[in-house]
Coordinates of C-alpha atoms and ligand atoms in Angstrom, one line a residue:
M1 CA 83.6 -130.4 93.0
I2 CA 87.1 -131.5 93.9
H3 CA 88.0 -129.7 97.0
P4 CA 91.3 -127.9 96.9
T5 CA 94.3 -128.7 99.3
P6 CA 93.9 -125.9 101.9
R7 CA 96.7 -123.4 101.3
L8 CA 97.0 -120.6 104.0
R9 CA 99.4 -117.9 104.2
F10 CA 101.0 -115.1 106.5
A11 CA 101.7 -111.8 104.5
P12 CA 103.7 -109.7 106.3
S13 CA 105.0 -106.2 105.1
P14 CA 108.7 -105.8 106.3
T15 CA 108.2 -102.4 107.6
G16 CA 108.7 -103.3 111.1
P17 CA 109.1 -106.1 113.4
L18 CA 106.7 -109.1 114.2
H19 CA 104.6 -107.8 116.9
L20 CA 101.8 -109.6 119.0
G21 CA 99.0 -109.0 116.4
G22 CA 101.2 -110.3 113.7
A23 CA 102.3 -113.2 115.5
R24 CA 98.6 -114.0 116.4
T25 CA 97.7 -113.8 112.6
A26 CA 100.6 -116.0 111.6
M27 CA 99.8 -118.7 114.3
Y28 CA 96.0 -119.0 113.4
N29 CA 96.9 -119.3 109.6
W30 CA 99.7 -121.7 110.6
A31 CA 97.4 -123.6 112.9
A32 CA 94.6 -123.8 110.4
A33 CA 96.8 -125.0 107.8
R34 CA 98.5 -127.7 110.1
A35 CA 95.0 -128.8 111.2
L36 CA 93.5 -128.9 107.8
G37 CA 96.6 -131.0 106.6
G38 CA 97.4 -128.2 104.1
T39 CA 100.2 -125.8 103.4
F40 CA 101.4 -122.8 105.1
L41 CA 103.4 -120.1 103.3
L42 CA 104.8 -116.8 103.8
R43 CA 104.6 -114.2 101.4
I44 CA 106.4 -111.0 101.9
E45 CA 104.4 -108.0 100.9
D46 CA 107.5 -105.5 100.2
T47 CA 105.8 -103.2 97.9
D48 CA 106.3 -100.0 100.3
Q49 CA 109.8 -99.7 99.3
A50 CA 110.5 -96.7 101.4
R51 CA 109.8 -98.7 104.5
S52 CA 110.5 -102.1 103.7
T53 CA 114.1 -103.3 105.1
D54 CA 115.9 -106.6 105.0
A55 CA 116.4 -106.1 108.8
S56 CA 112.6 -106.0 109.5
L57 CA 112.3 -109.1 107.5
Q58 CA 115.0 -111.2 109.3
I59 CA 113.2 -109.9 112.5
I60 CA 110.0 -111.3 111.5
L61 CA 111.3 -114.6 110.5
A62 CA 113.4 -115.0 113.6
G63 CA 110.3 -114.1 115.6
L64 CA 108.2 -116.7 113.7
R65 CA 110.9 -119.5 114.1
W66 CA 111.3 -118.4 117.9
L67 CA 107.6 -119.0 118.3
G68 CA 107.9 -122.5 116.4
I69 CA 105.6 -121.1 113.5
D70 CA 107.4 -123.0 110.4
W71 CA 106.6 -122.2 106.8
D72 CA 106.4 -124.9 103.9
E73 CA 106.9 -122.3 101.2
G74 CA 108.4 -118.7 101.1
P75 CA 111.7 -117.0 102.0
E76 CA 114.5 -119.6 102.6
K77 CA 112.4 -122.3 101.5
G78 CA 111.1 -121.7 97.9
G79 CA 108.3 -123.4 96.5
A80 CA 106.3 -124.0 93.4
Y81 CA 104.3 -121.0 93.6
G82 CA 106.9 -118.3 93.9
P83 CA 108.6 -115.9 93.9
Y84 CA 107.2 -115.2 97.4
F85 CA 108.4 -111.6 97.5
Q86 CA 105.9 -109.1 95.8
M87 CA 108.8 -107.0 94.3
Q88 CA 109.8 -110.1 92.4
R89 CA 106.3 -110.4 90.9
L90 CA 106.0 -107.2 89.0
P91 CA 105.3 -108.5 85.4
L92 CA 102.5 -110.6 87.1
Y93 CA 100.6 -107.6 88.1
R94 CA 101.3 -105.7 85.0
E95 CA 99.7 -108.6 83.1
T96 CA 97.0 -108.8 85.4
A97 CA 96.1 -105.2 85.2
D98 CA 96.2 -105.2 81.5
R99 CA 93.6 -107.8 81.5
L100 CA 91.4 -105.9 83.6
L101 CA 91.8 -102.8 81.6
A102 CA 90.8 -104.8 78.5
S103 CA 87.8 -106.3 80.3
G104 CA 86.7 -102.7 81.3
H105 CA 86.8 -103.5 85.1
A106 CA 89.8 -101.3 85.6
Y107 CA 90.6 -97.5 83.8
L108 CA 93.5 -95.6 83.5
C109 CA 93.5 -92.5 85.4
Y110 CA 95.5 -89.5 84.7
C111 CA 94.4 -87.2 87.4
T112 CA 97.1 -85.5 89.4
P113 CA 97.1 -85.5 93.1
E114 CA 95.9 -81.9 93.2
E115 CA 93.1 -82.4 90.9
I116 CA 92.0 -85.4 92.9
E117 CA 91.8 -83.3 96.1
V118 CA 89.8 -80.4 94.2
G119 CA 87.3 -83.2 93.0
R120 CA 87.2 -84.8 96.5
K121 CA 85.8 -81.3 97.9
E122 CA 83.4 -80.7 95.1
L123 CA 81.9 -84.4 95.7
E124 CA 81.6 -83.4 99.4
A125 CA 79.7 -80.2 98.5
Q126 CA 77.5 -81.8 96.2
K127 CA 76.5 -84.9 98.2
V128 CA 76.2 -87.1 95.1
G129 CA 76.0 -90.0 97.1
F130 CA 79.7 -91.0 97.0
T131 CA 83.1 -89.4 98.3
G132 CA 86.6 -89.9 97.4
Y133 CA 87.6 -89.8 93.8
N134 CA 85.3 -88.2 91.6
R135 CA 85.9 -90.7 88.9
R136 CA 86.7 -88.3 86.2
C137 CA 88.9 -90.7 84.2
R138 CA 86.2 -93.4 83.8
T139 CA 84.6 -91.6 81.0
L140 CA 87.5 -89.8 79.1
T141 CA 87.2 -89.3 75.6
D142 CA 90.0 -90.4 73.4
E143 CA 90.9 -86.7 72.6
Q144 CA 91.0 -86.1 76.4
R145 CA 93.3 -89.1 76.9
R146 CA 95.6 -88.1 74.1
E147 CA 95.9 -84.6 75.6
F148 CA 96.9 -86.0 78.9
V149 CA 99.5 -88.6 77.2
S150 CA 100.9 -85.5 75.2
Q151 CA 101.3 -83.6 78.7
G152 CA 103.6 -86.4 79.7
R153 CA 101.0 -87.5 82.3
Q154 CA 101.6 -91.0 83.9
P155 CA 98.5 -93.1 84.4
N156 CA 97.6 -95.0 87.7
V157 CA 95.3 -98.1 87.1
R158 CA 92.2 -97.7 89.1
F159 CA 89.6 -100.5 90.0
R160 CA 86.0 -99.6 88.5
M161 CA 83.9 -100.3 91.6
P162 CA 80.2 -101.4 90.8
D163 CA 78.0 -98.3 91.5
A164 CA 75.7 -99.0 94.4
R165 CA 75.8 -102.9 94.6
T166 CA 74.5 -104.6 97.5
M167 CA 76.7 -107.7 98.6
Q168 CA 76.0 -110.4 101.1
V169 CA 79.2 -111.7 102.1
H170 CA 80.2 -114.6 104.3
D171 CA 82.9 -114.2 106.9
L172 CA 84.0 -117.4 108.9
I173 CA 84.2 -115.4 112.1
L174 CA 81.8 -112.6 111.5
G175 CA 79.2 -114.2 109.9
D176 CA 76.8 -112.9 107.2
V177 CA 77.6 -109.1 106.6
E178 CA 75.7 -106.8 104.0
V179 CA 77.7 -104.0 102.2
N180 CA 77.1 -101.7 99.7
T181 CA 79.6 -100.7 97.1
R182 CA 78.5 -97.1 97.0
D183 CA 80.5 -96.8 100.1
F184 CA 84.0 -97.5 98.3
D185 CA 86.0 -95.4 95.9
D186 CA 87.6 -96.5 92.8
W187 CA 90.8 -97.5 94.0
V188 CA 94.3 -97.4 92.6
M189 CA 95.6 -100.9 91.8
L190 CA 98.8 -99.9 90.0
R191 CA 101.0 -97.0 90.1
P192 CA 102.7 -95.7 86.8
D193 CA 106.1 -97.2 88.0
G194 CA 104.3 -100.7 88.0
V195 CA 104.5 -101.1 91.6
P196 CA 101.1 -102.4 92.8
L197 CA 99.1 -101.5 95.7
Y198 CA 98.1 -103.6 98.7
N199 CA 94.7 -104.9 97.7
F200 CA 95.5 -105.5 94.1
A201 CA 98.8 -107.4 94.7
C202 CA 97.2 -109.1 97.4
V203 CA 94.6 -110.7 95.0
V204 CA 97.0 -111.5 92.3
D205 CA 99.1 -113.5 94.7
D206 CA 96.2 -115.1 96.4
I207 CA 95.0 -116.5 93.0
G208 CA 98.8 -117.2 92.1
M209 CA 99.5 -118.9 95.2
R210 CA 96.0 -120.8 95.2
I211 CA 95.2 -119.4 98.7
T212 CA 92.0 -121.1 100.0
H213 CA 91.6 -119.4 103.4
V214 CA 92.5 -116.2 104.6
V215 CA 92.9 -115.2 108.5
R216 CA 94.0 -111.8 109.3
G217 CA 93.0 -108.7 111.4
N218 CA 89.5 -107.0 110.9
E219 CA 91.0 -103.9 109.8
H220 CA 91.0 -105.7 106.5
F221 CA 87.5 -106.3 106.4
Q222 CA 86.8 -103.3 103.9
N223 CA 89.7 -104.5 101.8
G224 CA 88.3 -107.8 101.7
I225 CA 85.3 -106.3 99.9
K226 CA 87.3 -104.8 97.2
Q227 CA 89.4 -107.9 97.0
R228 CA 86.2 -110.1 96.5
L229 CA 85.1 -108.0 93.6
L230 CA 88.7 -108.2 92.1
F231 CA 88.4 -112.0 92.3
E232 CA 85.2 -111.7 90.5
A233 CA 86.7 -109.5 87.8
L234 CA 89.4 -111.9 87.2
G235 CA 86.9 -115.0 87.1
A236 CA 88.5 -116.6 90.1
E237 CA 87.3 -118.1 93.3
C238 CA 87.7 -116.1 96.5
P239 CA 89.4 -117.6 99.5
Q240 CA 87.2 -118.0 102.6
Y241 CA 87.9 -115.1 104.6
A242 CA 88.0 -114.8 108.5
H243 CA 88.5 -111.5 110.0
I244 CA 89.6 -111.6 113.6
P245 CA 88.7 -108.8 115.9
L246 CA 91.4 -106.4 117.5
I247 CA 93.6 -107.1 120.6
L248 CA 92.8 -104.6 123.2
N249 CA 94.6 -103.5 126.3
K250 CA 93.2 -104.0 129.9
E251 CA 91.2 -100.9 129.8
G252 CA 89.3 -102.0 126.3
K253 CA 91.6 -99.6 124.3
K254 CA 93.5 -100.4 121.2
L255 CA 96.8 -102.0 122.2
S256 CA 99.6 -99.7 122.0
K257 CA 103.4 -99.9 122.5
R258 CA 103.0 -98.8 126.2
D259 CA 100.8 -102.3 126.7
A260 CA 102.8 -104.8 125.2
D261 CA 106.3 -105.4 123.5
T262 CA 106.0 -104.5 120.1
N263 CA 108.8 -106.9 119.0
M264 CA 108.4 -110.6 119.6
L265 CA 112.0 -110.7 119.8
D266 CA 112.0 -108.4 122.8
Y267 CA 110.1 -111.4 124.7
R268 CA 112.5 -113.7 123.6
D269 CA 115.7 -111.4 124.7
K270 CA 114.0 -110.8 128.0
G271 CA 113.8 -114.7 128.6
F272 CA 110.0 -115.2 128.3
P273 CA 109.5 -119.1 127.5
A274 CA 108.6 -119.2 123.6
E275 CA 106.0 -121.9 124.6
G276 CA 104.3 -119.6 127.1
I277 CA 104.4 -116.7 124.7
F278 CA 102.8 -119.0 121.8
N279 CA 100.4 -120.5 124.2
Y280 CA 99.4 -117.1 125.4
I281 CA 98.8 -115.7 121.9
A282 CA 97.0 -118.6 121.0
L283 CA 94.3 -117.6 123.6
L284 CA 93.8 -114.0 122.3
G285 CA 90.8 -114.8 120.4
W286 CA 90.5 -118.5 120.7
S287 CA 90.1 -121.1 123.3
F288 CA 91.3 -124.6 123.6
S289 CA 88.7 -126.1 125.9
G290 CA 86.4 -125.0 128.7
D291 CA 88.8 -125.7 131.6
R292 CA 92.2 -125.8 130.1
D293 CA 94.5 -122.9 129.0
V294 CA 97.8 -124.5 129.1
F295 CA 98.4 -126.7 125.9
S296 CA 101.0 -127.4 123.5
R297 CA 101.5 -126.7 120.0
D298 CA 100.4 -130.3 119.0
E299 CA 97.2 -130.0 121.0
M300 CA 96.5 -126.5 119.7
V301 CA 96.8 -128.1 115.9
A302 CA 94.5 -130.9 116.8
A303 CA 91.8 -128.8 118.4
F304 CA 92.2 -125.8 116.2
R305 CA 89.3 -124.5 113.7
I306 CA 89.0 -121.2 112.2
D307 CA 85.3 -120.9 113.0
G308 CA 86.2 -121.3 116.5
I309 CA 87.8 -117.8 116.8
G310 CA 85.7 -115.7 119.0
K311 CA 83.9 -112.6 117.4
S312 CA 84.6 -110.2 120.2
P313 CA 87.9 -108.5 120.9
S314 CA 90.3 -110.1 123.4
K315 CA 92.3 -108.3 126.1
F316 CA 96.2 -108.5 126.3
D317 CA 96.8 -109.1 130.2
E318 CA 100.4 -108.9 131.0
E319 CA 99.8 -110.8 134.4
K320 CA 98.1 -113.8 132.6
L321 CA 101.1 -113.7 130.2
R322 CA 103.5 -113.9 133.1
W323 CA 101.5 -116.7 134.8
M324 CA 101.4 -118.5 131.7
C325 CA 105.0 -118.4 131.4
G326 CA 105.5 -119.4 134.8
E327 CA 103.6 -122.5 134.2
Y328 CA 106.3 -123.6 131.6
V329 CA 109.1 -122.7 133.7
R330 CA 107.6 -124.9 136.5
R331 CA 107.3 -127.9 134.1
W332 CA 111.1 -128.1 133.1
T333 CA 113.6 -130.4 135.0
P334 CA 116.2 -128.2 137.0
R335 CA 118.5 -129.1 134.4
E336 CA 116.6 -127.9 131.4
L337 CA 115.8 -124.7 133.5
L338 CA 119.5 -123.9 133.6
Q339 CA 120.3 -124.7 130.1
R340 CA 117.6 -122.4 129.2
A341 CA 118.5 -119.6 131.7
R342 CA 122.2 -120.0 130.8
P343 CA 122.5 -117.2 128.3
W344 CA 120.9 -114.8 131.0
L345 CA 123.2 -116.3 133.9
E346 CA 126.5 -115.9 131.9
G347 CA 128.3 -113.0 133.0
A348 CA 126.0 -112.6 135.9
V349 CA 127.4 -115.7 137.9
P350 CA 131.1 -117.0 138.0
A351 CA 132.0 -119.1 135.0
A352 CA 133.3 -121.8 137.3
A353 CA 129.5 -122.3 138.5
F354 CA 128.6 -124.0 135.4
A355 CA 131.3 -126.8 136.0
S356 CA 130.5 -130.0 137.0
H357 CA 127.3 -130.2 135.1
G358 CA 126.4 -127.0 136.8
S359 CA 124.4 -129.2 139.2
W360 CA 125.2 -126.9 142.2
L361 CA 124.0 -124.1 140.0
Q362 CA 121.1 -126.2 138.9
N363 CA 119.9 -126.5 142.5
G364 CA 120.5 -122.7 142.8
V365 CA 118.0 -121.9 140.1
A366 CA 115.7 -124.6 141.0
C367 CA 115.1 -122.6 144.2
Y368 CA 113.4 -119.9 142.2
Q369 CA 111.4 -122.3 139.8
E370 CA 108.1 -121.6 141.6
R371 CA 108.9 -118.0 141.6
I372 CA 109.9 -116.6 138.2
A373 CA 108.2 -116.4 134.7
I374 CA 110.9 -114.6 132.9
L375 CA 114.5 -116.5 132.7
S376 CA 116.4 -113.0 132.9
E377 CA 114.8 -112.7 136.2
L378 CA 117.3 -115.1 137.6
A379 CA 120.6 -113.5 136.8
G380 CA 119.8 -110.5 139.4
K381 CA 118.6 -113.2 142.0
L382 CA 121.5 -115.5 142.4
G383 CA 124.2 -113.2 143.5
W384 CA 124.2 -114.1 147.2
L385 CA 125.0 -117.6 146.2
F386 CA 128.8 -116.6 145.2
A387 CA 129.5 -113.7 147.4
M388 CA 128.0 -112.0 150.5
P389 CA 126.1 -108.8 149.1
P390 CA 125.8 -105.8 151.1
L391 CA 122.9 -105.8 153.4
D392 CA 119.7 -104.1 151.9
E393 CA 117.2 -102.2 154.2
A394 CA 115.3 -104.9 155.0
A395 CA 118.1 -107.2 156.1
Q396 CA 119.7 -104.5 158.2
K397 CA 116.2 -104.1 160.2
N398 CA 115.8 -107.9 160.6
L399 CA 119.3 -107.9 161.9
A400 CA 119.0 -105.1 164.2
K401 CA 115.6 -105.9 165.7
E402 CA 116.6 -108.7 168.2
P403 CA 118.9 -107.3 170.7
A404 CA 120.3 -110.8 171.1
G405 CA 120.0 -111.7 167.4
K406 CA 123.9 -111.5 166.9
Q407 CA 124.4 -113.8 169.9
W408 CA 121.9 -116.4 168.2
L409 CA 123.9 -116.3 164.9
L410 CA 127.4 -116.8 166.7
A411 CA 125.9 -119.8 168.5
Y412 CA 124.6 -121.2 165.4
A413 CA 127.8 -120.6 163.5
E414 CA 129.6 -122.4 166.2
H415 CA 127.0 -125.4 166.2
L416 CA 127.4 -125.6 162.3
A417 CA 131.1 -125.6 162.5
G418 CA 130.8 -128.5 164.8
C419 CA 128.4 -130.2 162.5
N420 CA 129.7 -133.3 161.4
L421 CA 130.5 -132.8 157.7
P422 CA 133.7 -132.2 155.8
P423 CA 134.4 -128.7 156.9
S424 CA 135.1 -127.5 153.2
W425 CA 132.3 -129.1 151.7
P426 CA 131.0 -128.2 149.2
A427 CA 133.6 -125.6 148.9
D428 CA 134.5 -126.7 145.5
R429 CA 130.7 -126.4 144.6
Q430 CA 130.9 -129.7 142.7
G431 CA 129.1 -133.1 142.9
V432 CA 126.3 -131.6 145.0
D433 CA 123.9 -134.1 143.8
D434 CA 125.9 -137.0 144.9
A435 CA 126.9 -135.2 148.1
V436 CA 123.3 -134.8 149.4
A437 CA 123.1 -138.2 150.7
L438 CA 126.6 -137.8 152.4
P439 CA 126.4 -139.9 155.7
T440 CA 127.8 -138.7 159.0
R441 CA 130.8 -140.1 159.7
K442 CA 130.7 -143.1 161.5
D443 CA 133.4 -142.1 164.3
A444 CA 131.7 -138.7 165.1
A445 CA 130.7 -138.5 168.8
E446 CA 127.5 -136.4 168.3
P447 CA 126.4 -135.9 165.0
A448 CA 124.7 -132.6 164.8
C449 CA 123.6 -133.0 161.1
A450 CA 122.9 -136.5 159.8
F451 CA 122.7 -135.2 156.3
W452 CA 123.5 -131.8 154.8
T453 CA 120.0 -131.5 152.9
P454 CA 117.4 -128.8 153.3
A455 CA 115.1 -131.3 155.3
A456 CA 117.8 -132.4 157.5
I457 CA 119.0 -128.8 158.1
E458 CA 115.3 -127.6 159.3
R459 CA 115.3 -130.7 161.6
D460 CA 118.5 -129.8 163.0
M461 CA 117.8 -126.0 163.3
R462 CA 114.5 -126.5 164.9
A463 CA 116.1 -128.8 167.5
F464 CA 118.8 -125.9 168.0
V465 CA 116.4 -123.1 168.4
E466 CA 114.6 -125.0 171.0
R467 CA 117.6 -125.7 172.8
L468 CA 118.1 -121.8 172.8
G469 CA 114.7 -121.5 174.1
I470 CA 113.6 -118.9 171.5
K471 CA 110.9 -118.5 169.1
F472 CA 111.8 -120.2 165.4
G473 CA 110.1 -117.0 163.7
S474 CA 112.6 -114.6 165.7
F475 CA 115.7 -116.5 164.6
V476 CA 114.8 -117.1 161.3
H477 CA 114.8 -113.4 159.9
P478 CA 118.3 -112.2 161.4
L479 CA 119.5 -115.6 159.9
R480 CA 118.3 -115.2 156.4
A481 CA 119.6 -111.4 156.3
A482 CA 123.1 -112.6 157.6
L483 CA 123.1 -115.3 154.7
T484 CA 121.5 -113.5 151.8
G485 CA 121.7 -109.9 152.5
T486 CA 117.9 -109.5 152.1
D487 CA 114.5 -110.7 153.5
K488 CA 113.4 -112.1 150.0
G489 CA 114.6 -115.2 148.4
P490 CA 114.1 -119.0 148.3
G491 CA 113.3 -121.1 151.4
L492 CA 115.7 -120.6 154.2
F493 CA 117.0 -124.3 154.3
D494 CA 117.6 -124.3 150.6
V495 CA 119.8 -121.3 151.1
L496 CA 121.9 -122.9 153.8
F497 CA 122.0 -126.2 151.7
L498 CA 123.2 -124.2 148.7
L499 CA 125.8 -122.1 150.5
G500 CA 127.4 -125.2 152.3
K501 CA 128.5 -125.1 155.7
T502 CA 131.8 -123.3 155.5
A503 CA 130.0 -120.3 153.8
C504 CA 127.3 -120.2 156.3
V505 CA 129.5 -120.3 159.2
E506 CA 131.7 -117.3 157.6
R507 CA 128.6 -115.2 156.9
L508 CA 127.2 -115.8 160.4
Q509 CA 130.4 -114.7 162.0
A510 CA 130.8 -111.9 159.8
A511 CA 127.2 -110.6 160.5
A512 CA 127.8 -111.2 164.4
R513 CA 130.7 -108.7 163.9
Ligands
LIG1 N1 100.6 -107.2 104.3 C1 99.2 -106.9 105.0 C2 99.4 -106.7 106.3 O1 100.4 -106.9 106.9 C3 98.5 -108.4 104.7 C4 97.4 -108.4 104.9 C5 96.5 -109.9 104.4 O2 96.8 -110.9 105.0 O3 96.0 -109.8 103.4 O4 98.4 -106.3 107.1

């Protein structure tokens, strides 16, 4: 047998955004297609016309693009097996339904919703061995049929499920499973208006689009049974199914809006790195290798196998997601970090800060590189760099704690003012990278700071504090308060380095007043 080229699909309904579960399904199909050297396509299941919107579709596509999940066929791409929107494929469903009616695998059902409901209740009372639709229209006489037609009833097309057939099915994740068709209803395939229902459209399209493997949430396992029978009725080969377990929250309950963002674009807009989210989602049911959690898209593709997906539900853990995102933030160069963070910084920091390749600002954001997971977090942290913020409660306490604290700060301000650096440097906030190695002026009598670098500032500060005869620990708390208005933030020597001599002196004097 010639093995067909692997073809996998993601088949979202554009009735809402791309959420975590959908993103994972898309990713696993994508990774499998890439790993197998096959094709990954997008099919838009837009038959729920009341709830499908173009806005949702755009959000789904943008979410996929943001995660780096690209498709070979589908919206915006086209392809040889389109159209890729189900509402553009209605003639195909009608033709296929006619074939199934002719072969006896399907029948026309004229029952009204009220009759179906009455029948359902009767079935329940009788305990006949199946429930749901009472299958009245399976056995209509020609006369009954004519009567319904003359009443103007519009028929649904129903699939005739085999009576009490035991089926052994193989799922790439769940393994061998036995089911009995008695547990299934004769389900509606096509409505009178020609719009198909999910299971039917899905099979017609999986056949038409030559789908070979289907990875999807295991809420579709039962649908898979109906679909297998439909493939059989149509004489087509069924794709290999892989039903992935649910994603649960930390408490082991079904993931809800309260546990995670339901729209992938919310993660984007908050400044989570796409690579981090991608990497985290990949691990919700699959593992890369025993000792490594951080891997690239390419590494995932190289290692991915559908049957490597786990059988047990995965748990969404916000803390791990943040850790993962932080791992990516730390890998960037400061320049890259600034570039990526720029959309969140614009408006939050003065426009001039981006001048001169933003090198000063670059050093500013780099101070936080070890401390953040989300780029938007930067915006609220950098204010002290541009203007002295009001002292928060902790800073006020730190400033008041040592009775002589203000004297120390004044003395240090004086010391810094005498420090042998151009007094305004780096007032223009430019060229800090070059200025880092700014040497002491040769003619200086007693250089206080040989270099204005964090390390040199520290050495000099320690010597100063020793001369003062106080504890270093007692000195740094009021100092940080006076310079940044808070007790948190990046390393203190980085703070001084970034503020520059003039601003430091000014802030210390102001605090002492
Ligand atoms: N539109 C279906 C869903 O979003 C697709 C299921 C499938 O992959 O067959 O759940």
